[in-house]
XYZ file of C-alpha atoms in Angstrom:
701
model
C -19.790 49.024 -66.304
C -18.027 50.561 -63.328
C -17.529 47.091 -61.838
C -16.037 45.859 -65.132
C -13.718 48.874 -65.358
C -12.626 48.331 -61.758
C -11.741 44.713 -62.461
C -9.792 45.664 -65.618
C -7.923 48.435 -63.841
C -7.024 46.114 -60.973
C -5.701 43.566 -63.450
C -3.623 46.227 -65.248
C -1.900 47.632 -62.162
C -1.579 44.492 -60.013
C 2.071 43.347 -59.914
C 2.975 39.755 -60.681
C 6.160 39.817 -58.658
C 5.740 38.509 -55.099
C 8.050 40.144 -52.546
C 7.589 42.236 -49.426
C 4.476 44.328 -48.987
C 6.441 47.586 -49.678
C 7.939 46.204 -52.894
C 4.537 45.090 -54.092
C 3.112 48.551 -53.401
C 6.002 50.261 -55.275
C 5.599 47.897 -58.198
C 1.886 48.733 -58.297
C 2.670 52.494 -58.286
C 5.222 52.047 -61.106
C 2.595 50.279 -63.177
C 0.232 53.219 -62.684
C 2.937 55.729 -63.676
C 3.880 53.716 -66.759
C 0.243 53.381 -67.804
C -0.226 57.163 -67.444
C 2.952 57.917 -69.431
C 2.020 55.438 -72.151
C -1.498 56.906 -72.333
C -0.079 60.456 -72.403
C 2.355 59.604 -75.204
C -0.276 57.779 -77.199
C -2.775 60.639 -76.919
C -0.031 63.110 -77.912
C 0.704 61.139 -81.089
C -2.982 60.826 -81.905
C -3.457 64.573 -81.480
C -0.430 65.263 -83.728
C -1.860 63.029 -86.452
C -5.250 64.700 -86.231
C -3.602 68.150 -86.602
C -2.177 67.003 -89.928
C 1.472 67.406 -88.956
C 3.796 65.415 -91.193
C 5.550 62.371 -89.716
C 9.040 63.513 -88.611
C 11.964 62.602 -86.383
C 10.078 63.856 -83.285
C 7.290 61.462 -83.975
C 9.750 58.608 -84.310
C 11.332 59.594 -81.018
C 7.901 59.720 -79.301
C 6.961 56.295 -80.663
C 10.298 54.937 -79.484
C 9.658 56.402 -76.036
C 6.202 54.745 -75.917
C 7.773 51.422 -76.934
C 10.368 51.678 -74.159
C 7.623 52.471 -71.617
C 5.590 49.471 -72.797
C 8.707 47.298 -72.412
C 9.220 48.628 -68.867
C 5.552 47.908 -68.061
C 5.917 44.365 -69.376
C 9.082 43.780 -67.342
C 7.395 45.082 -64.183
C 4.402 42.798 -64.733
C 6.842 39.899 -65.009
C 8.325 40.663 -61.590
C 11.463 42.516 -62.756
C 10.724 45.678 -60.819
C 14.287 47.030 -60.535
C 14.977 46.629 -64.258
C 11.674 48.254 -65.190
C 12.327 51.164 -62.791
C 15.846 51.862 -64.063
C 14.687 51.584 -67.680
C 11.813 54.003 -67.052
C 13.836 56.651 -65.190
C 16.869 56.334 -67.435
C 14.887 56.656 -70.617
C 12.708 59.457 -69.206
C 15.682 61.562 -68.017
C 17.577 60.887 -71.233
C 14.570 61.905 -73.317
C 14.238 65.211 -71.440
C 17.938 66.052 -71.962
C 17.821 65.060 -75.637
C 14.738 67.228 -76.199
C 16.410 70.184 -74.397
C 19.587 69.868 -76.532
C 17.491 69.746 -79.728
C 15.783 72.955 -78.759
C 19.159 74.582 -77.968
C 20.706 73.588 -81.295
C 17.625 74.806 -83.145
C 18.524 78.301 -81.835
C 15.790 78.360 -79.252
C 15.954 79.684 -75.719
C 12.786 77.849 -74.566
C 14.153 75.127 -72.235
C 10.968 74.710 -70.210
C 10.981 70.984 -70.995
C 13.710 70.639 -68.329
C 11.042 71.268 -65.699
C 9.680 67.780 -66.538
C 12.724 66.525 -64.648
C 10.687 67.214 -61.521
C 8.815 63.983 -62.335
C 12.096 62.048 -62.364
C 13.162 63.676 -59.079
C 9.886 62.740 -57.412
C 10.101 59.178 -58.766
C 13.636 58.888 -57.375
C 12.398 59.996 -53.964
C 9.496 57.582 -54.175
C 11.278 54.498 -55.428
C 14.870 54.809 -54.186
C 16.499 54.936 -50.822
C 17.958 58.244 -49.626
C 21.302 57.340 -51.144
C 19.663 56.385 -54.443
C 17.727 59.636 -54.407
C 20.916 61.697 -53.882
C 22.629 59.898 -56.758
C 19.626 60.357 -59.064
C 19.211 64.044 -58.130
C 22.942 64.693 -58.562
C 22.913 63.161 -62.050
C 19.890 65.285 -63.027
C 21.436 68.511 -61.657
C 24.755 67.696 -63.351
C 22.952 67.301 -66.683
C 21.072 70.609 -66.262
C 24.318 72.353 -65.230
C 26.003 70.994 -68.351
C 23.209 72.395 -70.555
C 23.475 75.788 -68.747
C 27.109 75.988 -69.914
C 25.823 75.812 -73.486
C 22.769 77.974 -72.913
C 22.835 80.469 -70.010
C 18.999 80.418 -70.008
C 19.168 77.033 -68.271
C 20.902 78.463 -65.177
C 17.582 79.651 -63.763
C 16.104 76.156 -64.213
C 19.222 74.668 -62.560
C 18.828 76.905 -59.486
C 15.106 75.991 -59.248
C 15.773 72.299 -59.549
C 18.641 72.513 -57.046
C 16.409 74.158 -54.430
C 13.610 71.669 -55.266
C 15.975 68.698 -54.864
C 17.263 70.072 -51.579
C 13.767 70.540 -50.201
C 12.624 67.132 -51.367
C 15.809 65.580 -49.948
C 15.371 67.268 -46.583
C 11.703 66.278 -46.487
C 12.566 62.727 -47.533
C 15.247 62.441 -44.850
C 12.845 63.680 -42.185
C 10.087 61.402 -43.442
C 12.372 58.395 -43.581
C 13.654 59.122 -40.093
C 10.127 59.294 -38.766
C 9.273 56.069 -40.598
C 12.302 54.347 -39.119
C 11.291 55.495 -35.654
C 7.751 54.308 -36.228
C 9.055 51.030 -37.617
C 11.314 50.602 -34.605
C 8.405 51.355 -32.300
C 6.204 48.974 -34.273
C 8.824 46.224 -34.107
C 9.285 46.842 -30.419
C 5.523 46.798 -29.845
C 5.187 43.731 -32.023
C 7.975 42.046 -30.090
C 6.263 42.944 -26.841
C 2.992 41.576 -28.166
C 4.711 38.381 -29.258
C 6.324 38.008 -25.855
C 2.977 38.715 -24.202
C 1.243 36.184 -26.454
C 3.943 33.611 -25.669
C 3.537 34.218 -21.950
C -0.214 34.071 -22.227
C -0.024 30.828 -24.193
C 2.470 29.391 -21.741
C 0.203 30.419 -18.899
C -2.726 28.759 -20.673
C -0.658 25.600 -21.154
C 0.318 25.476 -17.491
C -3.264 26.247 -16.511
C -4.435 23.430 -18.769
C -2.063 20.947 -17.138
C -3.120 22.093 -13.677
C -6.834 21.937 -14.489
C -6.663 18.549 -16.169
C -4.497 17.181 -13.361
C -7.004 18.386 -10.792
C -10.073 17.127 -12.648
C -8.791 13.671 -13.525
C -7.586 13.056 -9.985
C -11.134 13.693 -8.795
C -12.507 10.849 -10.911
C -11.918 7.121 -11.207
C -14.263 6.710 -14.152
C -12.406 6.155 -17.431
C -14.970 7.853 -19.674
C -15.289 10.851 -17.366
C -11.485 11.306 -17.294
C -11.266 11.380 -21.084
C -14.226 13.742 -21.532
C -12.942 16.164 -18.877
C -9.516 16.221 -20.513
C -10.856 17.125 -23.949
C -13.262 19.691 -22.522
C -10.369 21.479 -20.787
C -8.217 21.437 -23.961
C -10.995 22.903 -26.109
C -11.875 25.550 -23.497
C -8.249 26.716 -23.267
C -7.230 26.691 -26.927
C -10.442 26.413 -28.935
C -9.241 23.641 -31.221
C -11.593 22.610 -34.022
C -11.411 18.975 -33.024
C -9.898 16.950 -30.200
C -10.254 13.224 -29.719
C -8.850 10.418 -27.600
C -8.714 7.012 -29.255
C -8.002 3.928 -27.150
C -6.315 0.754 -28.328
C -9.060 -1.894 -28.258
C -7.116 -4.545 -30.175
C -3.529 -4.938 -31.287
C -4.356 -3.331 -34.631
C -7.432 -1.231 -33.894
C -8.089 2.197 -32.348
C -11.526 3.342 -31.216
C -12.598 6.911 -30.400
C -13.546 6.914 -26.712
C -14.171 10.675 -26.383
C -14.371 13.577 -28.851
C -14.901 17.341 -28.594
C -14.162 20.574 -30.446
C -15.583 23.773 -31.875
C -16.478 22.013 -35.135
C -18.078 18.697 -36.007
C -15.836 16.696 -38.340
C -18.296 13.805 -38.515
C -16.428 11.222 -36.399
C -18.673 9.965 -33.534
C -17.518 8.107 -30.408
C -16.994 4.475 -31.324
C -15.425 5.273 -34.707
C -12.624 2.784 -35.372
C -9.486 3.006 -37.473
C -6.653 0.636 -38.148
C -3.262 1.165 -36.511
C -1.063 2.760 -39.172
C -3.976 4.553 -40.864
C -4.207 8.323 -40.438
C -2.179 10.506 -38.091
C -3.555 8.788 -34.980
C -2.882 5.365 -36.510
C 0.672 6.414 -37.458
C 1.315 7.614 -33.895
C -0.048 4.315 -32.528
C 2.270 2.412 -34.862
C 5.449 4.389 -34.075
C 4.704 5.330 -30.427
C 5.985 8.828 -31.322
C 4.279 12.212 -31.604
C 3.547 13.508 -35.108
C 2.768 17.144 -36.007
C 1.311 18.260 -39.324
C 1.793 21.976 -40.024
C -0.616 21.710 -42.955
C -2.837 18.636 -42.993
C -3.616 19.096 -46.687
C -0.054 18.031 -47.574
C 0.604 15.648 -44.678
C 1.160 12.070 -45.960
C -0.626 10.428 -42.989
C -3.692 12.668 -42.720
C -7.066 11.415 -43.909
C -10.478 13.049 -43.717
C -13.919 12.757 -45.239
C -13.611 16.393 -46.386
C -10.823 18.611 -47.732
C -9.106 20.527 -44.900
C -6.069 22.767 -44.555
C -5.483 23.198 -40.812
C -2.735 21.808 -38.623
C -2.850 18.716 -36.409
C -0.846 16.712 -33.904
C -1.098 13.181 -32.529
C 0.366 12.281 -29.116
C 0.802 8.691 -27.870
C -0.473 7.783 -24.401
C 2.046 5.309 -23.029
C 2.327 3.342 -19.826
C 6.026 2.513 -19.916
C 6.270 0.945 -23.387
C 2.630 -0.126 -23.547
C 0.372 1.955 -25.802
C -2.958 2.877 -24.219
C -4.211 5.235 -26.895
C -3.645 8.472 -28.842
C -4.606 12.105 -28.160
C -5.433 13.838 -31.456
C -5.771 17.630 -31.845
C -6.626 19.522 -35.053
C -6.979 23.262 -35.677
C -8.814 24.989 -38.494
C -5.804 27.195 -39.410
C -2.318 26.315 -40.621
C 0.612 26.731 -38.230
C -1.760 27.053 -35.268
C -0.001 24.254 -33.361
C 3.619 24.829 -32.295
C 6.364 22.731 -30.769
C 5.632 23.972 -27.240
C 1.998 22.846 -27.717
C 3.293 19.400 -28.585
C 5.361 19.344 -25.379
C 2.350 20.429 -23.345
C 0.130 17.795 -24.942
C 2.792 15.147 -24.338
C 2.845 16.052 -20.636
C -0.953 15.982 -20.699
C -0.900 12.545 -22.358
C 1.356 11.221 -19.605
C -1.057 12.545 -16.971
C -4.043 10.992 -18.711
C -2.237 7.662 -19.168
C -1.496 7.513 -15.440
C -5.083 8.448 -14.549
C -6.364 5.922 -17.064
C -4.352 3.117 -15.514
C -5.601 4.076 -12.057
C -9.191 4.098 -13.316
C -8.743 0.717 -14.970
C -7.148 -0.724 -11.847
C -10.043 0.617 -9.801
C -12.545 -0.776 -12.330
C -10.833 -4.177 -12.252
C -10.886 -4.109 -8.452
C -14.581 -3.212 -8.444
C -15.298 -5.872 -11.033
C -13.330 -8.392 -8.989
C -15.297 -7.483 -5.865
C -18.521 -7.693 -7.825
C -17.624 -11.111 -9.179
C -16.573 -12.267 -5.731
C -19.932 -11.099 -4.418
C -21.693 -12.990 -7.208
C -19.601 -16.079 -6.502
C -20.464 -15.803 -2.831
C -24.164 -15.476 -3.651
C -24.033 -18.464 -5.959
C -22.074 -20.455 -3.381
C -24.779 -19.703 -0.831
C -27.410 -20.697 -3.370
C -25.785 -24.046 -4.146
C -25.213 -24.859 -0.481
C -28.622 -23.729 0.727
C -30.379 -26.644 -0.912
C -29.783 -30.290 -1.731
C -32.469 -30.406 -4.409
C -30.801 -30.490 -7.825
C -33.557 -28.685 -9.748
C -33.650 -25.878 -7.209
C -29.847 -25.506 -7.258
C -29.635 -25.266 -11.053
C -32.515 -22.790 -11.317
C -30.999 -20.571 -8.610
C -27.576 -20.601 -10.317
C -28.764 -19.547 -13.759
C -31.154 -16.971 -12.293
C -28.330 -15.366 -10.304
C -26.050 -15.384 -13.362
C -28.680 -13.724 -15.538
C -29.630 -11.121 -12.934
C -26.023 -10.316 -11.953
C -24.189 -10.442 -15.293
C -27.026 -10.017 -17.768
C -26.275 -13.065 -19.886
C -28.812 -13.512 -22.669
C -29.034 -17.299 -22.762
C -28.033 -19.803 -20.070
C -28.376 -23.543 -19.759
C -27.066 -26.387 -17.614
C -26.888 -29.841 -19.155
C -26.393 -32.963 -17.001
C -24.589 -36.023 -18.293
C -26.436 -39.343 -18.167
C -24.534 -42.090 -19.926
C -23.756 -40.882 -23.446
C -26.369 -38.135 -23.515
C -26.533 -34.642 -21.983
C -29.991 -33.730 -20.674
C -31.181 -30.152 -20.128
C -31.344 -29.509 -16.396
C -32.289 -25.825 -16.355
C -32.350 -22.895 -18.808
C -33.236 -19.199 -19.154
C -33.747 -17.022 -22.210
C -34.222 -19.584 -24.976
C -37.443 -19.674 -27.055
C -39.500 -22.579 -25.734
C -40.113 -24.064 -29.172
C -36.364 -24.117 -29.920
C -35.163 -25.756 -26.704
C -32.647 -28.553 -27.186
C -33.413 -30.957 -24.366
C -30.973 -33.736 -25.223
C -27.529 -33.584 -26.819
C -25.428 -36.690 -27.498
C -21.759 -36.491 -26.543
C -20.867 -36.681 -30.217
C -22.800 -33.543 -31.232
C -22.523 -29.796 -30.745
C -20.169 -27.510 -28.869
C -21.713 -28.721 -25.605
C -21.083 -32.350 -26.515
C -17.506 -31.478 -27.475
C -17.029 -29.757 -24.125
C -18.138 -32.853 -22.181
C -16.173 -35.143 -24.472
C -12.868 -33.221 -24.263
C -13.357 -31.923 -20.683
C -12.127 -28.526 -21.962
C -13.724 -25.076 -21.943
C -15.004 -23.943 -25.339
C -15.075 -20.183 -26.140
C -16.640 -19.588 -29.555
C -16.446 -15.894 -30.478
C -18.390 -16.415 -33.712
C -20.665 -19.449 -33.667
C -21.287 -19.206 -37.414
C -17.649 -20.205 -37.937
C -17.955 -23.382 -35.811
C -19.383 -26.370 -37.729
C -20.325 -28.171 -34.480
C -22.598 -25.396 -33.231
C -26.251 -26.372 -32.748
C -28.490 -23.306 -32.814
C -31.152 -22.944 -30.121
C -31.825 -19.287 -30.973
C -31.355 -17.395 -34.235
C -29.826 -14.429 -32.376
C -26.884 -16.319 -30.842
C -23.506 -14.886 -31.922
C -21.005 -16.190 -29.339
C -20.875 -19.064 -26.839
C -18.966 -20.244 -23.767
C -19.324 -23.880 -22.666
C -17.724 -24.900 -19.341
C -17.343 -28.566 -18.296
C -18.610 -29.328 -14.788
C -15.959 -31.683 -13.400
C -15.746 -33.597 -10.133
C -12.535 -35.620 -9.726
C -12.038 -35.490 -13.523
C -15.502 -36.930 -14.022
C -17.867 -34.898 -16.219
C -21.153 -34.228 -14.439
C -22.492 -31.795 -17.010
C -21.892 -28.561 -18.953
C -22.651 -24.923 -18.085
C -23.495 -23.121 -21.322
C -23.717 -19.327 -21.856
C -24.629 -17.747 -25.201
C -24.922 -14.126 -26.321
C -26.641 -12.368 -29.206
C -23.916 -9.702 -29.200
C -20.576 -10.822 -30.642
C -18.639 -8.570 -28.217
C -20.647 -9.381 -25.067
C -18.593 -12.432 -24.052
C -14.850 -12.182 -23.447
C -11.976 -13.815 -21.573
C -13.162 -12.291 -18.287
C -16.413 -14.241 -18.634
C -14.451 -17.414 -19.386
C -12.324 -16.971 -16.257
C -15.324 -16.200 -14.062
C -17.403 -19.128 -15.314
C -14.446 -21.477 -14.907
C -14.088 -20.303 -11.300
C -17.797 -20.924 -10.764
C -17.870 -24.340 -12.428
C -16.173 -26.131 -9.516
C -18.821 -24.989 -7.011
C -21.646 -25.977 -9.349
C -20.089 -29.408 -9.945
C -19.730 -30.033 -6.204
C -23.329 -28.920 -5.653
C -24.568 -31.271 -8.408
C -22.591 -34.146 -6.918
C -23.905 -33.419 -3.428
C -27.463 -33.145 -4.700
C -27.174 -36.469 -6.485
C -25.714 -38.129 -3.405
C -28.499 -36.629 -1.329
C -31.076 -37.898 -3.802
C -29.527 -41.362 -3.681
C -29.495 -41.382 0.127
C -33.021 -40.071 0.206
C -34.081 -42.691 -2.278
C -32.392 -45.397 -0.205
C -34.169 -44.151 2.909
C -37.515 -44.436 1.115
C -36.814 -47.681 -0.749
C -37.167 -51.223 0.460
C -33.844 -53.068 0.180
C -35.256 -56.436 -0.891
C -37.975 -55.409 -3.327
C -36.619 -52.104 -4.572
C -40.093 -50.584 -4.146
C -41.055 -47.733 -1.844
C -40.803 -48.755 1.808
C -43.435 -48.285 4.505
C -42.206 -44.807 5.422
C -42.380 -43.598 1.830
C -45.763 -45.296 1.413
C -47.221 -43.526 4.463
C -45.954 -40.090 3.266
C -47.241 -40.598 -0.271
C -50.626 -41.906 0.837
C -51.174 -38.981 3.168
C -50.198 -36.515 0.448
C -52.437 -38.160 -2.171
C -55.426 -38.298 0.233
C -54.974 -34.558 0.908
C -54.825 -33.854 -2.837
C -57.879 -36.020 -3.580
C -59.842 -34.296 -0.811
C -58.815 -30.831 -2.078
C -59.854 -31.494 -5.688
C -62.798 -33.824 -4.987
C -61.178 -36.829 -6.670
C -61.268 -40.554 -5.914
C -58.273 -42.528 -4.688
C -58.111 -46.326 -4.474
C -55.789 -48.483 -2.414
C -54.859 -52.111 -3.058
C -53.268 -54.239 -0.332
C -52.068 -57.687 -1.365
C -50.443 -60.590 0.450
C -48.655 -63.700 -0.812
C -50.668 -66.791 -0.041
C -49.076 -69.257 2.410
C -45.728 -67.468 2.201
C -44.577 -68.980 5.524
C -45.003 -72.453 4.094
C -43.013 -71.365 1.046
C -40.175 -70.105 3.240
C -40.243 -73.232 5.340
C -40.006 -75.407 2.226
C -37.493 -73.433 0.146
C -35.751 -71.265 2.701
C -35.647 -67.494 3.307
C -33.243 -66.680 0.416
C -35.730 -68.234 -1.975
C -38.417 -66.210 -0.208
C -36.506 -63.010 -0.903
C -36.249 -63.989 -4.564
C -39.996 -64.521 -4.649
C -40.574 -61.096 -3.082
C -38.438 -59.516 -5.778
C -40.405 -61.383 -8.461
C -43.669 -60.001 -7.060
C -42.051 -56.542 -7.040
C -41.140 -56.932 -10.715
C -44.705 -58.017 -11.412
C -46.041 -54.874 -9.790
C -43.583 -52.622 -11.612
C -44.579 -54.194 -14.922
C -48.301 -53.550 -14.365
C -48.369 -50.325 -12.392
C -48.033 -47.103 -14.359
C -47.452 -43.454 -13.453
C -48.743 -41.862 -11.275
C -49.606 -45.071 -9.400
C -47.161 -46.091 -6.653
C -46.312 -49.628 -5.517
C -44.731 -50.181 -2.064
C -43.753 -53.011 0.238
C -46.218 -52.667 3.070
C -44.538 -55.124 5.409
C -43.379 -58.788 5.408
C -45.018 -60.442 2.415
C -47.595 -57.633 2.073
C -47.557 -55.008 -0.707
C -49.668 -51.917 -1.318
C -50.574 -49.911 -4.420
C -51.759 -46.293 -4.325
C -53.993 -45.412 -7.292
C -54.611 -41.607 -7.457
C -57.730 -40.375 -9.301
C -58.976 -43.982 -9.681
C -62.469 -45.224 -8.855
C -63.089 -48.654 -7.325
C -63.991 -50.434 -10.547
C -60.672 -49.457 -12.087
C -58.800 -50.607 -8.983
C -60.645 -53.946 -9.003
C -59.679 -54.510 -12.642
C -56.012 -53.864 -11.896
C -56.186 -56.115 -8.812
C -57.674 -58.950 -10.831
C -55.044 -58.513 -13.543
C -52.309 -58.739 -10.891
C -53.889 -61.851 -9.352
C -54.048 -63.579 -12.703
C -50.467 -62.635 -13.564
C -49.209 -63.986 -10.237
C -51.088 -67.237 -10.665
C -49.859 -67.591 -14.241
C -46.242 -67.303 -13.068
C -46.617 -70.367 -10.790
C -44.613 -73.415 -11.979
C -47.470 -75.768 -11.074
C -51.248 -75.600 -10.714
C -53.646 -76.611 -7.959
C -56.796 -76.006 -9.911
C -58.693 -72.877 -10.880
C -58.420 -70.151 -8.231
C -56.752 -72.557 -5.865
C -54.071 -70.980 -3.692
C -50.470 -71.902 -4.426
C -48.110 -71.167 -1.565
C -45.662 -68.419 -2.376
C -47.148 -67.685 -5.826
C -50.797 -66.706 -5.667
C -51.851 -63.503 -3.964
C -54.917 -62.275 -2.104
C -55.903 -58.633 -2.684
C -58.144 -56.172 -0.886
C -59.421 -52.964 -2.540
C -60.774 -49.812 -0.838
C -61.606 -46.397 -2.310
C -61.567 -42.856 -0.882
C -64.025 -41.343 -0.129
C -66.489 -44.191 -0.855
C -65.081 -46.593 1.754
C -63.143 -44.236 4.045
C -62.829 -40.581 4.987
C -59.230 -40.583 6.206
C -55.888 -42.290 5.728
C -56.415 -44.563 8.715
C -59.910 -45.568 7.619
C -58.704 -46.285 4.071
C -55.831 -48.455 5.315
C -58.152 -50.317 7.649
C -60.748 -50.872 4.919
C -58.221 -52.202 2.386
C -56.474 -54.364 4.956
C -59.776 -55.808 6.101
C -60.763 -56.512 2.500
C -57.445 -58.344 1.965
C -57.993 -60.421 5.133
C -61.494 -61.239 3.922
C -60.043 -62.447 0.611
C -57.733 -64.783 2.543
C -60.563 -66.002 4.759
C -62.688 -66.739 1.715
C -60.070 -69.103 0.320
C -57.125 -66.942 -0.852
C -56.063 -66.239 -4.451
C -58.863 -63.764 -4.919
C -59.789 -60.065 -4.920
C -62.175 -58.608 -2.384
C -63.496 -55.044 -2.207
C -64.349 -53.085 0.887
C -68.017 -52.168 1.138
C -70.086 -49.442 2.799
C -71.214 -51.736 5.601
C -67.569 -52.225 6.537
C -67.150 -48.433 6.706
C -70.240 -48.042 8.902
C -69.239 -50.890 11.150
C -65.734 -49.473 11.565
C -66.985 -46.019 12.402
């Protein structure tokens, strides 16, 4: 009940008019006085009715007085304080004088009602200035003096009121003087406090600039510079939120660092379009923008309703926008013009430090890439084996730059063959790509670098992994000839950029030269191990391969057979048809061997008209079958016949077969056994196959 009464009373006396604090207080006091007078008059009329007094002119006057007081109360509640005050005092003073005159003309000497004028005098002192009080008091005293001329009994009341007015006036003057002095002292103290606050804020601003300048010069790391800057700003001024957004694209800002006393829900990495929000507006105009009240600012946006102040400052390097510093406070008008100037100076410092950090980062990246290029150059020049070169290159690229998927394709005719790869699922490897297919095929076909930021948007893309998002394909060119394609793919759409394109293009030349050198080396090596006439392995290659295969057979306990064959009566053939025809016949025998010998068997020209065939992991019976098949094929190719198994000069062949370890325990023994078996075949009539036997091995040893 008390709480309800308190709320009602507060509603009754609270003024509606909004002015200075003093005027609101006076209006509230006038409401209280009017409510008391209205209540007093109402109770008086109720009491008169209860006493049974007949309704007369006095009652009408009292009701009229109550009505005037209600009107004054209504006017005061509507904000018309001066009108309500003048109406109240004027009607109250007039009512007192009218009542006193009525009593005088009714032949009464009781003028005590004039003492109620004390209320009017006190109200004048309370509500009016000293001048207004003097005027009000003078009017009251003049009225009482006028009544005393009609009724001498009023002279005593006049003298009392005169002394009372004088005392109140003197007291009011003294009180007002003291108040003025206190007000002056308060204003002076307030001014001093304002000046002190300004100096303190200015000192904090200068300290902020000094601290940020010192901290950012101690670092060349971009992220550290931004975080230190915001930390210093929040420590000095306690802003609710501070953030630095960097321009990551022409139309996109991204929060790189954020701090503050409150969490507004925007994490690092949050992006916003240029032109959207205060920071976006600043990025668009390249000019600072201050919002005194963010709730009414046209550019402000937030996930929650706020009513603080904010400012956005552009970070510019000449006319180039680097980013925006954004500051927001929890209270309105907390950010002033001098704060904007300080933050602008701070933004210039940060922009300079940011450019230095980026230059340093680019220099470090350049050195790092140069180091990688040097390592790869060493790798491609340290070997002439193509497989080893390609594997070293992609391994270095993956280890140094962290690429997800790498592959090198080599061009052979109209098809690109996979030379080396890292990262791809084995079951999804694409080992061959025609020139007409895929981004890789397009790269080789057009001889131009392909940078696909989003592979899903390229209809030519052939997927080797479901995670691939972007791709760079670099043609490997040597004298405008395409040797292959270096392909790099990433599962992150932002992982590959123009820097990767430039680096891989710089690397492509070295890889192309290495591939060309390796191929030339392989060709030279092949020529050194190949017989010119027959195109088969020469004696040097044969000796190396036989020794290696014997070592392997011995290590794993396997058999190895050797066939040595010789053209029958080849000298007679040369004498009859000439040496060029003899060379043709040697090449025909070579073709015969190539047609019948399969991997991993090796055919070689052993010397003159002799040939040899190495048969790894082959027992003697298998070697004898192959030897007989070769003999029959050679005989069948003869243009004329001498009878069954009869030698035909230049066409039929005699073959000797020996097997390791059955017939020999070393390379030399195996060669001797096979050669002896071949000589035996010739001695027995040529055009036949003869196998080495154990007695030959024992006799030789």
